[in-house]
Amino acid sequence: MSESPVKVLIANRGEVALRVLRACRALGLPSVVAFSEADRNSLAVRLADEAICIGSAAASDSYLKADRIIAAAELTGATAIHPGYGFLSENPHFAEICRDCGLVFVGPSPKAIQLLGDKAAAKATMQKAGVPVIPGSSGGVNDVASAEEAARKVGYPVILKAVSGGGGKGMRLVTDAAHLPEAFQTAAAEAKAGFGDPSLYLEKYLVAPRHVEVQILADGKGGVLCLGERDCSLQRHHQKVVEESPCAALPPEVRKKMMRAAAAAVQSVGYAGVGTAEFLFEPSTQNFYFMEMNTRLQVEHPVTELVWGIDLVAAQLQVALVGALPWKQEELQPRGHAIEVRINAEDPTRDFAPCPGQVQFYHAPGGPGIRVDSHLYDGYVVPPYYDSLLAKVIAHGENREVARRRMLTALEEFTVEGIATTAEFARALLESPSFVKGDYHTDTLQEMLRD
Ligand code: MV4
C-alpha cells in the first residue's frame, strides 16, 4: 500500500478492535492490539499478530491514557494509530500528540476535531456554509438572561445542550419560561461534570423528529463522497438500539438535499476521513436541520457498508496512509436495505441492568444477507468495566421487508448462554407495528417502554 513500512496500533477493545484488525489484514498491514489487563483474553488479543498491555482494567488507566498508547506505538514500531470509536477517537489533543510524535492518527485533523467538537461553533460554521440548522442561539448562551432572550425569539419549548456534549448529557428540555433558570443551572452543572465545560447553547425543541445521519467519506483534498443516510431514531436513554439504511421516511428529493447539505458541511471545514453529519428530520414539515457532526467511525457503520459495498475502515486507513480514494460519487450505487441490531449484556427484565459474566455458549447466526460483528466466544468473560455491547447483527436484503425478516430469523438463531442479553427485546421491537410500518421517531422506543 505504501513504500515505508506501516504498522497500525489498534487503540480500542471489543468488537471494534476486531473490526479494525480485519481491515488491517484486508489491506496487508501489520497491526498491534493495545489492551488493558481486563482484556488480556479478549478475541482481538487472541487473534492479533501482536499485542501490548497498556494498563489496568479502568479505561482511565489504559484506553484513555494518551501517553501509554503513544509509548505502546513506539515500543512496537507502530507508525499509525486507529482509535476505533469512543475513548480517544474524538479527542483533538490526542490527535495532535500523535502528529507531534510523528505518528499517523487515523482520523481527521486535530483542527477539524476541535472545531466540530464545539457543537455551538460547528452549528455557526454550518449555517455560514448554507446548511439548515435548528433555530436557536447563535453560539453559546453564557447566562440565564441570554438563554431567556434566545428562547423568546424561537418560542417554547426549547432545549439546552452542552457545547462540548453529545449523547444527551447536559441536555434539558424546557417547556416554558418559568422552568428556564433551574434547567440552565442543572444542565450547566451536568455539562461541567461530564465534559469539564459548563457552556451551553439553546435550540427550538422539535417534537417527534427522526434522527437521520449522513455518512461522509472525504479524501482531505476536496473529494467528498456521501454514502447515504441511516435512521437511528430508535434509542433508549440516548443509546441506539436499531439502525437502518435507507431511512424509510425520507422522500428522494429530501434525501438529495440532505446529501448536498452534508457534503457542503464537510467541505466547509476541510475534512479528511469518515464522518457523520447528524440531522433531525421533521416529517410533518419535511424540513431537516443539521444537529452535530461526529468525527469518528460510528458503531452503526456496517449498515452503510452493506448498502454501498464499501469497507469504511479500510477507506479510513487508505485516506490516512495514502490520501486518496478509488471511487467517484457517480459510480457508487446503493443496493437494497440494511438493518442493524445492537445486542448488549443487559437484562431488559431488570430495567436493562448491565450483566457482565461468563458466556457459557455462543452461537452466531448466518445465512444470506447476515453479518455479525462480535468479539464473543464460548467461555469469554464479559468484563464489568466497559460498555455492554456484545454483538451487532446486521441484515441486508433487496428491500426493507426482506432485511427485516432476515433479521428476525437471525435473532431467533442468535444464542448466548450464561448472561442476559437484549436479543429477545430487539426481536420484539422488530415485530412491533411501528417498526413494521417504518413509522417511528426519537421518542417511540421510550414511549413503548413506558406503557
Ligand atoms: C433535539 C431534540 C429535539 N429538538 N434537539 C438527543 C441526543 C442529542 N444528540 C440530541 N438529542 C435531541 N436533540 C432539538 N432541537 C431531540 C433529541 C432527542 C433525540 C435525538 C435523537 C435520537 C433520540 C432522541 C431522544 C430524545 C431526544
mmCIF file of N, CA, C and O in Angstrom, residues 289-328:
data_model
loop_
_atom_site.group_PDB
_atom_site.id
_atom_site.type_symbol
_atom_site.label_atom_id
_atom_site.label_comp_id
_atom_site.label_asym_id
_atom_site.label_seq_id
_atom_site.Cartn_x
_atom_site.Cartn_y
_atom_site.Cartn_z
ATOM 1 N N TYR A 289 -32.698 19.552 9.706
ATOM 2 C CA TYR A 289 -31.780 20.523 10.301
ATOM 3 C C TYR A 289 -30.509 19.822 10.753
ATOM 4 O O TYR A 289 -30.575 18.772 11.405
ATOM 5 N N PHE A 290 -29.372 20.435 10.438
ATOM 6 C CA PHE A 290 -28.093 19.917 10.946
ATOM 7 C C PHE A 290 -28.087 20.016 12.462
ATOM 8 O O PHE A 290 -28.471 21.030 13.026
ATOM 9 N N MET A 291 -27.621 18.967 13.131
ATOM 10 C CA MET A 291 -27.545 18.970 14.593
ATOM 11 C C MET A 291 -26.094 18.995 15.048
ATOM 12 O O MET A 291 -25.661 19.877 15.742
ATOM 13 N N GLU A 292 -25.315 17.999 14.661
ATOM 14 C CA GLU A 292 -23.895 17.981 15.016
ATOM 15 C C GLU A 292 -23.162 17.021 14.089
ATOM 16 O O GLU A 292 -23.786 16.264 13.351
ATOM 17 N N MET A 293 -21.831 17.094 14.130
ATOM 18 C CA MET A 293 -21.053 16.198 13.282
ATOM 19 C C MET A 293 -20.148 15.342 14.147
ATOM 20 O O MET A 293 -19.461 15.852 15.040
ATOM 21 N N ASN A 294 -20.153 14.043 13.876
ATOM 22 C CA ASN A 294 -19.264 13.127 14.593
ATOM 23 C C ASN A 294 -18.049 12.846 13.727
ATOM 24 O O ASN A 294 -18.180 12.482 12.567
ATOM 25 N N THR A 295 -16.878 13.007 14.328
ATOM 26 C CA THR A 295 -15.633 12.931 13.540
ATOM 27 C C THR A 295 -14.962 11.573 13.656
ATOM 28 O O THR A 295 -13.756 11.456 13.535
ATOM 29 N N ARG A 296 -15.750 10.540 13.906
ATOM 30 C CA ARG A 296 -15.184 9.192 14.096
ATOM 31 C C ARG A 296 -15.955 8.175 13.247
ATOM 32 O O ARG A 296 -16.991 8.487 12.669
ATOM 33 N N LEU A 297 -15.432 6.970 13.214
ATOM 34 C CA LEU A 297 -16.195 5.813 12.733
ATOM 35 C C LEU A 297 -17.336 5.610 13.715
ATOM 36 O O LEU A 297 -17.141 5.751 14.918
ATOM 37 N N GLN A 298 -18.525 5.258 13.238
ATOM 38 C CA GLN A 298 -19.621 5.033 14.182
ATOM 39 C C GLN A 298 -19.941 3.549 14.330
ATOM 40 O O GLN A 298 -19.683 2.748 13.427
ATOM 41 N N VAL A 299 -20.510 3.223 15.478
ATOM 42 C CA VAL A 299 -20.878 1.834 15.763
ATOM 43 C C VAL A 299 -21.719 1.258 14.621
ATOM 44 O O VAL A 299 -21.521 0.124 14.198
ATOM 45 N N GLU A 300 -22.637 2.070 14.093
ATOM 46 C CA GLU A 300 -23.613 1.588 13.114
ATOM 47 C C GLU A 300 -23.106 1.650 11.674
ATOM 48 O O GLU A 300 -23.892 1.529 10.727
ATOM 49 N N HIS A 301 -21.777 1.821 11.483
ATOM 50 C CA HIS A 301 -21.252 1.926 10.116
ATOM 51 C C HIS A 301 -21.561 0.707 9.229
ATOM 52 O O HIS A 301 -21.644 0.847 8.010
ATOM 53 N N PRO A 302 -21.762 -0.520 9.779
ATOM 54 C CA PRO A 302 -21.988 -1.666 8.882
ATOM 55 C C PRO A 302 -23.219 -1.546 7.989
ATOM 56 O O PRO A 302 -23.213 -2.072 6.870
ATOM 57 N N VAL A 303 -24.281 -0.888 8.437
ATOM 58 C CA VAL A 303 -25.456 -0.807 7.549
ATOM 59 C C VAL A 303 -25.096 -0.051 6.273
ATOM 60 O O VAL A 303 -25.528 -0.410 5.175
ATOM 61 N N THR A 304 -24.276 0.970 6.406
ATOM 62 C CA THR A 304 -23.820 1.721 5.233
ATOM 63 C C THR A 304 -22.909 0.848 4.367
ATOM 64 O O THR A 304 -23.005 0.852 3.142
ATOM 65 N N GLU A 305 -22.032 0.081 5.018
ATOM 66 C CA GLU A 305 -21.119 -0.794 4.267
ATOM 67 C C GLU A 305 -21.890 -1.796 3.415
ATOM 68 O O GLU A 305 -21.518 -2.064 2.256
ATOM 69 N N LEU A 306 -22.974 -2.359 3.970
ATOM 70 C CA LEU A 306 -23.714 -3.379 3.224
ATOM 71 C C LEU A 306 -24.489 -2.759 2.072
ATOM 72 O O LEU A 306 -24.585 -3.347 0.992
ATOM 73 N N VAL A 307 -25.037 -1.568 2.267
ATOM 74 C CA VAL A 307 -25.826 -0.943 1.205
ATOM 75 C C VAL A 307 -24.924 -0.378 0.098
ATOM 76 O O VAL A 307 -25.273 -0.422 -1.075
ATOM 77 N N TRP A 308 -23.746 0.109 0.480
ATOM 78 C CA TRP A 308 -22.885 0.771 -0.508
ATOM 79 C C TRP A 308 -21.714 -0.088 -0.979
ATOM 80 O O TRP A 308 -20.979 0.289 -1.895
ATOM 81 N N GLY A 309 -21.498 -1.238 -0.328
ATOM 82 C CA GLY A 309 -20.434 -2.140 -0.758
ATOM 83 C C GLY A 309 -19.044 -1.580 -0.552
ATOM 84 O O GLY A 309 -18.136 -1.853 -1.337
ATOM 85 N N ILE A 310 -18.875 -0.762 0.498
ATOM 86 C CA ILE A 310 -17.567 -0.164 0.768
ATOM 87 C C ILE A 310 -17.122 -0.527 2.186
ATOM 88 O O ILE A 310 -17.918 -0.473 3.121
ATOM 89 N N ASP A 311 -15.861 -0.914 2.332
ATOM 90 C CA ASP A 311 -15.269 -1.187 3.644
ATOM 91 C C ASP A 311 -14.814 0.152 4.215
ATOM 92 O O ASP A 311 -13.789 0.707 3.812
ATOM 93 N N LEU A 312 -15.589 0.690 5.146
ATOM 94 C CA LEU A 312 -15.310 2.048 5.646
ATOM 95 C C LEU A 312 -14.043 2.125 6.484
ATOM 96 O O LEU A 312 -13.386 3.163 6.528
ATOM 97 N N VAL A 313 -13.683 1.042 7.149
ATOM 98 C CA VAL A 313 -12.466 1.072 7.972
ATOM 99 C C VAL A 313 -11.230 1.020 7.068
ATOM 100 O O VAL A 313 -10.264 1.753 7.280
ATOM 101 N N ALA A 314 -11.295 0.201 6.025
ATOM 102 C CA ALA A 314 -10.208 0.197 5.036
ATOM 103 C C ALA A 314 -10.100 1.572 4.388
ATOM 104 O O ALA A 314 -8.992 2.074 4.155
ATOM 105 N N ALA A 315 -11.246 2.189 4.091
ATOM 106 C CA ALA A 315 -11.240 3.525 3.474
ATOM 107 C C ALA A 315 -10.600 4.548 4.401
ATOM 108 O O ALA A 315 -9.838 5.410 3.963
ATOM 109 N N GLN A 316 -10.895 4.452 5.706
ATOM 110 C CA GLN A 316 -10.267 5.345 6.693
ATOM 111 C C GLN A 316 -8.754 5.223 6.650
ATOM 112 O O GLN A 316 -8.020 6.214 6.654
ATOM 113 N N LEU A 317 -8.286 3.967 6.629
ATOM 114 C CA LEU A 317 -6.844 3.711 6.615
ATOM 115 C C LEU A 317 -6.236 4.229 5.320
ATOM 116 O O LEU A 317 -5.152 4.811 5.309
ATOM 117 N N GLN A 318 -6.958 4.042 4.233
ATOM 118 C CA GLN A 318 -6.483 4.495 2.930
ATOM 119 C C GLN A 318 -6.318 6.012 2.884
ATOM 120 O O GLN A 318 -5.312 6.520 2.400
ATOM 121 N N VAL A 319 -7.319 6.738 3.405
ATOM 122 C CA VAL A 319 -7.229 8.207 3.430
ATOM 123 C C VAL A 319 -6.052 8.633 4.313
ATOM 124 O O VAL A 319 -5.249 9.501 3.942
ATOM 125 N N ALA A 320 -5.912 7.992 5.467
ATOM 126 C CA ALA A 320 -4.871 8.404 6.419
ATOM 127 C C ALA A 320 -3.466 8.078 5.908
ATOM 128 O O ALA A 320 -2.528 8.836 6.125
ATOM 129 N N LEU A 321 -3.332 6.949 5.204
ATOM 130 C CA LEU A 321 -1.988 6.490 4.831
ATOM 131 C C LEU A 321 -1.616 6.838 3.396
ATOM 132 O O LEU A 321 -0.437 7.009 3.088
ATOM 133 N N VAL A 322 -2.613 6.917 2.517
ATOM 134 C CA VAL A 322 -2.327 7.180 1.105
ATOM 135 C C VAL A 322 -2.859 8.546 0.676
ATOM 136 O O VAL A 322 -2.283 9.213 -0.170
ATOM 137 N N GLY A 323 -3.975 8.957 1.274
ATOM 138 C CA GLY A 323 -4.541 10.263 0.961
ATOM 139 C C GLY A 323 -5.294 10.305 -0.342
ATOM 140 O O GLY A 323 -5.358 11.330 -1.001
ATOM 141 N N ALA A 324 -5.855 9.183 -0.746
ATOM 142 C CA ALA A 324 -6.659 9.182 -1.968
ATOM 143 C C ALA A 324 -7.711 8.084 -1.850
ATOM 144 O O ALA A 324 -7.555 7.143 -1.076
ATOM 145 N N LEU A 325 -8.786 8.224 -2.617
ATOM 146 C CA LEU A 325 -9.845 7.221 -2.619
ATOM 147 C C LEU A 325 -10.120 6.793 -4.051
ATOM 148 O O LEU A 325 -10.069 7.610 -4.966
ATOM 149 N N PRO A 326 -10.427 5.501 -4.257
ATOM 150 C CA PRO A 326 -10.576 4.995 -5.630
ATOM 151 C C PRO A 326 -11.965 5.191 -6.227
ATOM 152 O O PRO A 326 -12.195 4.703 -7.320
ATOM 153 N N TRP A 327 -12.904 5.874 -5.519
ATOM 154 C CA TRP A 327 -14.278 5.932 -6.050
ATOM 155 C C TRP A 327 -14.678 7.341 -6.457
ATOM 156 O O TRP A 327 -14.180 8.325 -5.936
ATOM 157 N N LYS A 328 -15.626 7.378 -7.402
ATOM 158 C CA LYS A 328 -16.295 8.642 -7.750
ATOM 159 C C LYS A 328 -17.754 8.494 -7.340
ATOM 160 O O LYS A 328 -18.322 7.409 -7.503
#
